[in-house]
PDB file of C-alpha atoms in Angstrom:
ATOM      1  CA  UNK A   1      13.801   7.764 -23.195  1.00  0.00           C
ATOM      2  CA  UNK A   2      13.088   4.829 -25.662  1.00  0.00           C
ATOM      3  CA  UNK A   3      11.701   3.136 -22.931  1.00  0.00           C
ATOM      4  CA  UNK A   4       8.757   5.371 -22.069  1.00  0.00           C
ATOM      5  CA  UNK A   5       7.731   6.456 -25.483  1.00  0.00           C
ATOM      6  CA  UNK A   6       4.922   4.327 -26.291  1.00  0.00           C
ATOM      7  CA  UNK A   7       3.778   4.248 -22.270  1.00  0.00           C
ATOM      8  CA  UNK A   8       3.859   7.500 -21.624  1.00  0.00           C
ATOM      9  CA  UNK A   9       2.430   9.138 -25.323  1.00  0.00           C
ATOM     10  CA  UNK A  10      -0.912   6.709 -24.140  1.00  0.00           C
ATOM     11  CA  UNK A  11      -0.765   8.716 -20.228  1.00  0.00           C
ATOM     12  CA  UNK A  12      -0.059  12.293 -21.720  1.00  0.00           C
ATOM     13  CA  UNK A  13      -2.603  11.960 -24.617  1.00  0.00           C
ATOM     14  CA  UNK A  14      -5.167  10.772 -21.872  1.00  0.00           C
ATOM     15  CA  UNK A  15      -3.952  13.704 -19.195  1.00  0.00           C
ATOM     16  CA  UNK A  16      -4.514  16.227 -22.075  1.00  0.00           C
ATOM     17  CA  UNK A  17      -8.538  16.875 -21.784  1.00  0.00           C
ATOM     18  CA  UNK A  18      -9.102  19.078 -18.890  1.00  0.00           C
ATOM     19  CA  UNK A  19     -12.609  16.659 -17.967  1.00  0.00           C
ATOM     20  CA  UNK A  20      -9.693  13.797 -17.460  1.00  0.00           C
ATOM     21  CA  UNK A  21      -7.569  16.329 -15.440  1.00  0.00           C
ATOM     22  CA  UNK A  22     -10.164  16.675 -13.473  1.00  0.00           C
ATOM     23  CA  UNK A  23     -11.305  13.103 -12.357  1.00  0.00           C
ATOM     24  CA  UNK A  24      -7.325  12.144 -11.734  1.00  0.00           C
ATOM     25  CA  UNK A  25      -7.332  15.498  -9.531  1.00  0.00           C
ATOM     26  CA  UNK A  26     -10.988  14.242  -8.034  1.00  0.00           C
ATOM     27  CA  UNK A  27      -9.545  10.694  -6.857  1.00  0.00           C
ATOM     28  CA  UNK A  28      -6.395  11.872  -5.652  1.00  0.00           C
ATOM     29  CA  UNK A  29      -8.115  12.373  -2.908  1.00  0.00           C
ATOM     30  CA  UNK A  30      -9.789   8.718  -2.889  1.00  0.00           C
ATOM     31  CA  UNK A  31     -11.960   6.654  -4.574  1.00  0.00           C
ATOM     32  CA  UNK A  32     -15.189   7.452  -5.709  1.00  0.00           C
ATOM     33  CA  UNK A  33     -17.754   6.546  -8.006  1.00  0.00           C
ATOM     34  CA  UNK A  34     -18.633   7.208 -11.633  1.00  0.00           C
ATOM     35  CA  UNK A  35     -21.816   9.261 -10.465  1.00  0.00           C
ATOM     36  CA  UNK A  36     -20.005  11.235  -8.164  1.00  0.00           C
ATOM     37  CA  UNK A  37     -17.348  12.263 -10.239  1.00  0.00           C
ATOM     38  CA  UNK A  38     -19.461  12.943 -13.015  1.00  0.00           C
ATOM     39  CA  UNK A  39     -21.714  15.336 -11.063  1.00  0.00           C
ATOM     40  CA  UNK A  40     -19.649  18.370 -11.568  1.00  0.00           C
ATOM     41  CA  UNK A  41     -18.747  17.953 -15.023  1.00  0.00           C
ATOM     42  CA  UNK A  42     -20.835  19.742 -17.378  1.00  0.00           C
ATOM     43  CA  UNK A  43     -21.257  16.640 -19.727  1.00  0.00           C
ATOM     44  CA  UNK A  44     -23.414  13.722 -20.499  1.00  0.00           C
ATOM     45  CA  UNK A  45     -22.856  10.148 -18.275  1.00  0.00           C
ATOM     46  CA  UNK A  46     -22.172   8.583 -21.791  1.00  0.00           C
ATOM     47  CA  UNK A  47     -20.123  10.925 -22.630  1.00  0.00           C
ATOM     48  CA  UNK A  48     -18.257  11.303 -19.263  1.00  0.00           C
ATOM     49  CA  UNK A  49     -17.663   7.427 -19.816  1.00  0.00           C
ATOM     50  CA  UNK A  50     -15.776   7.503 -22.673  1.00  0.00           C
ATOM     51  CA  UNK A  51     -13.036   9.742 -20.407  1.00  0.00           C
ATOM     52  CA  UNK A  52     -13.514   6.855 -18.106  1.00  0.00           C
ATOM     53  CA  UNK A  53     -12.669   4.658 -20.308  1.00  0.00           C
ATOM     54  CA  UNK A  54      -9.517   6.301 -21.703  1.00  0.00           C
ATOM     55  CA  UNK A  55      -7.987   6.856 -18.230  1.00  0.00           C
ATOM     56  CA  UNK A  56      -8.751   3.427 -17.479  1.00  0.00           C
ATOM     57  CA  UNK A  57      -7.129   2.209 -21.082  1.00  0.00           C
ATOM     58  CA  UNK A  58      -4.100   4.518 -20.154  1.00  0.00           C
ATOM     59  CA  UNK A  59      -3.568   2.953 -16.928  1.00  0.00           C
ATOM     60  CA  UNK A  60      -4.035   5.632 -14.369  1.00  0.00           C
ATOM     61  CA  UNK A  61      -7.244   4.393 -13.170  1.00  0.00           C
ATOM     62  CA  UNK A  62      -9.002   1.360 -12.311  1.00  0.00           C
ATOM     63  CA  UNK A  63     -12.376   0.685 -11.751  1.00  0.00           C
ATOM     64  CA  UNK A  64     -14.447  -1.978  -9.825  1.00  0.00           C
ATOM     65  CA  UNK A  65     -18.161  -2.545 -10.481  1.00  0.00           C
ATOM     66  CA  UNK A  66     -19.907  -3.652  -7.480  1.00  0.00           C
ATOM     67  CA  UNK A  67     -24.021  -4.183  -8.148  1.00  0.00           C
ATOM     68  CA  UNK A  68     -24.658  -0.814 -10.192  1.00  0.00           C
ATOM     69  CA  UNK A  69     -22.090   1.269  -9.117  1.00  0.00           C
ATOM     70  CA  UNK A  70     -18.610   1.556 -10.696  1.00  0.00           C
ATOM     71  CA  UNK A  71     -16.270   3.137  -8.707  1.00  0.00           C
ATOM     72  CA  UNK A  72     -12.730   4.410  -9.455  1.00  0.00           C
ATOM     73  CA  UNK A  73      -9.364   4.562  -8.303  1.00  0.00           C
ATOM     74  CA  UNK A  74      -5.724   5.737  -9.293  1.00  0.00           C
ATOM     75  CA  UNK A  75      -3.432   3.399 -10.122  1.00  0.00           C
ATOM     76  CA  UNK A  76      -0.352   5.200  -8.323  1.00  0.00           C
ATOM     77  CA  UNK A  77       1.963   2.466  -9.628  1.00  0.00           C
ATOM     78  CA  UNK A  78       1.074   4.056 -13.083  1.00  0.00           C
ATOM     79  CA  UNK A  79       2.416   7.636 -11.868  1.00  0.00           C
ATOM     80  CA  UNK A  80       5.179   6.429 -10.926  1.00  0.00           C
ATOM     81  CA  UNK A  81       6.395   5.956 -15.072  1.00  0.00           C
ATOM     82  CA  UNK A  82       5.707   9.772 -14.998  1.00  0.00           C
ATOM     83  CA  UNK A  83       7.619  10.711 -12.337  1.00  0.00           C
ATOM     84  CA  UNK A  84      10.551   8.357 -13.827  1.00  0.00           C
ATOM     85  CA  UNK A  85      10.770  10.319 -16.847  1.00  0.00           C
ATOM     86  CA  UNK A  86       9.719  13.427 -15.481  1.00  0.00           C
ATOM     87  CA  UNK A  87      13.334  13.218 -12.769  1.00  0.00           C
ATOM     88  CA  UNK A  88      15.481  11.952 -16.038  1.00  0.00           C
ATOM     89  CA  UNK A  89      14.498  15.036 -17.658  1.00  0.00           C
ATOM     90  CA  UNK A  90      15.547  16.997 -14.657  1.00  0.00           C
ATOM     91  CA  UNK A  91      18.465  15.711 -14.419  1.00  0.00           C
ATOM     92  CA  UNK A  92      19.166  15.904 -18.417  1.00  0.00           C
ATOM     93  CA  UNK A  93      18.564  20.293 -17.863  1.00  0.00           C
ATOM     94  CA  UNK A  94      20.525  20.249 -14.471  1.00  0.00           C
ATOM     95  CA  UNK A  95      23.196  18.728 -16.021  1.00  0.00           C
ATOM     96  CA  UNK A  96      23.038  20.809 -18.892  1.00  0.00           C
ATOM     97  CA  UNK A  97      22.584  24.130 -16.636  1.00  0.00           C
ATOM     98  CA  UNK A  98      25.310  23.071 -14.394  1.00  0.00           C
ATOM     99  CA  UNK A  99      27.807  22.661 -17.484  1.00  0.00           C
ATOM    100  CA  UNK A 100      26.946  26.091 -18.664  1.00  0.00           C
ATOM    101  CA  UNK A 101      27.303  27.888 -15.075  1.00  0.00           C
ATOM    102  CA  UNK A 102      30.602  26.436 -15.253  1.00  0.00           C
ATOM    103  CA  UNK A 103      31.471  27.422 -18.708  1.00  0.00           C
ATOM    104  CA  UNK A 104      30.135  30.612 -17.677  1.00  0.00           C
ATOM    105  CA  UNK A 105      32.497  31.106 -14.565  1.00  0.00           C
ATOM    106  CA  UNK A 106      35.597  29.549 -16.939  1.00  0.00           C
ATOM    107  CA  UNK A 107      35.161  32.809 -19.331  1.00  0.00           C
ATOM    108  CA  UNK A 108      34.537  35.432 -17.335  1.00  0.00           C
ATOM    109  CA  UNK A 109      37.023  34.674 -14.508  1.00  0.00           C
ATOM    110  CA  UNK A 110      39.575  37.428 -14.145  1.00  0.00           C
ATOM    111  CA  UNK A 111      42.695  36.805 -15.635  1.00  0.00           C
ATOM    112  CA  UNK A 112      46.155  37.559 -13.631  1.00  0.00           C
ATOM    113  CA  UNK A 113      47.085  39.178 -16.951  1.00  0.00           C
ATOM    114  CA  UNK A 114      43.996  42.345 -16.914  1.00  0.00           C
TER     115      UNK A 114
END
């Protein structure tokens, strides 16, 4: 888990405004520009900039400014870190449930001797 830690606080702390939530949700479906992403947030372009900014910092988007328009795209390569950690944590509470079905069906088993 060492190996994430610094990665992944920098991916979660950006994921945890709902505005940033948003935009990764908005270009999973493709690309797409700063204006057009910003349209249906209820905030200011400077401010919508600065979550720009962070998700770009954090790695899970990049952007591309062509003339006056910036537009944005995941950076799936970056998901994949999540989804790393995210399927060794499965398998930690799997492996963890699995033990305790089995320690489960170990002491309740009916004995010969009932």
């Amino acid at each position: 888990m060492a190996k994430y830690a610094e990665s992944l606080d920098i991916v979660f702390a950006a994921l945890s405004d709902p505005s940033r939530r948003t935009v990764v949700q908005r270009l999973g479906a493709g690309p797409a520009s700063v204006g057009e992403l910003a349209r249906d947030l209820p905030i200011t372009l400077p401010s919508f900039m600065k979550h720009i900014r962070v998700l770009e910092d954090s790695g899970l988007i990049r952007t591309v400014k062509t003339g006056r328009v910036r537009r944005c795209e995941l950076d799936r390569e970056r998901f994949a870190l999540i989804d790393g950690w995210l399927a060794e944590q499965r398998r930690i509470w799997e492996d963890r449930t699995d033990r305790l079905e089995q320690f489960l069906l170990d002491t309740l088993e009916p004995t010969d001797e009932s």
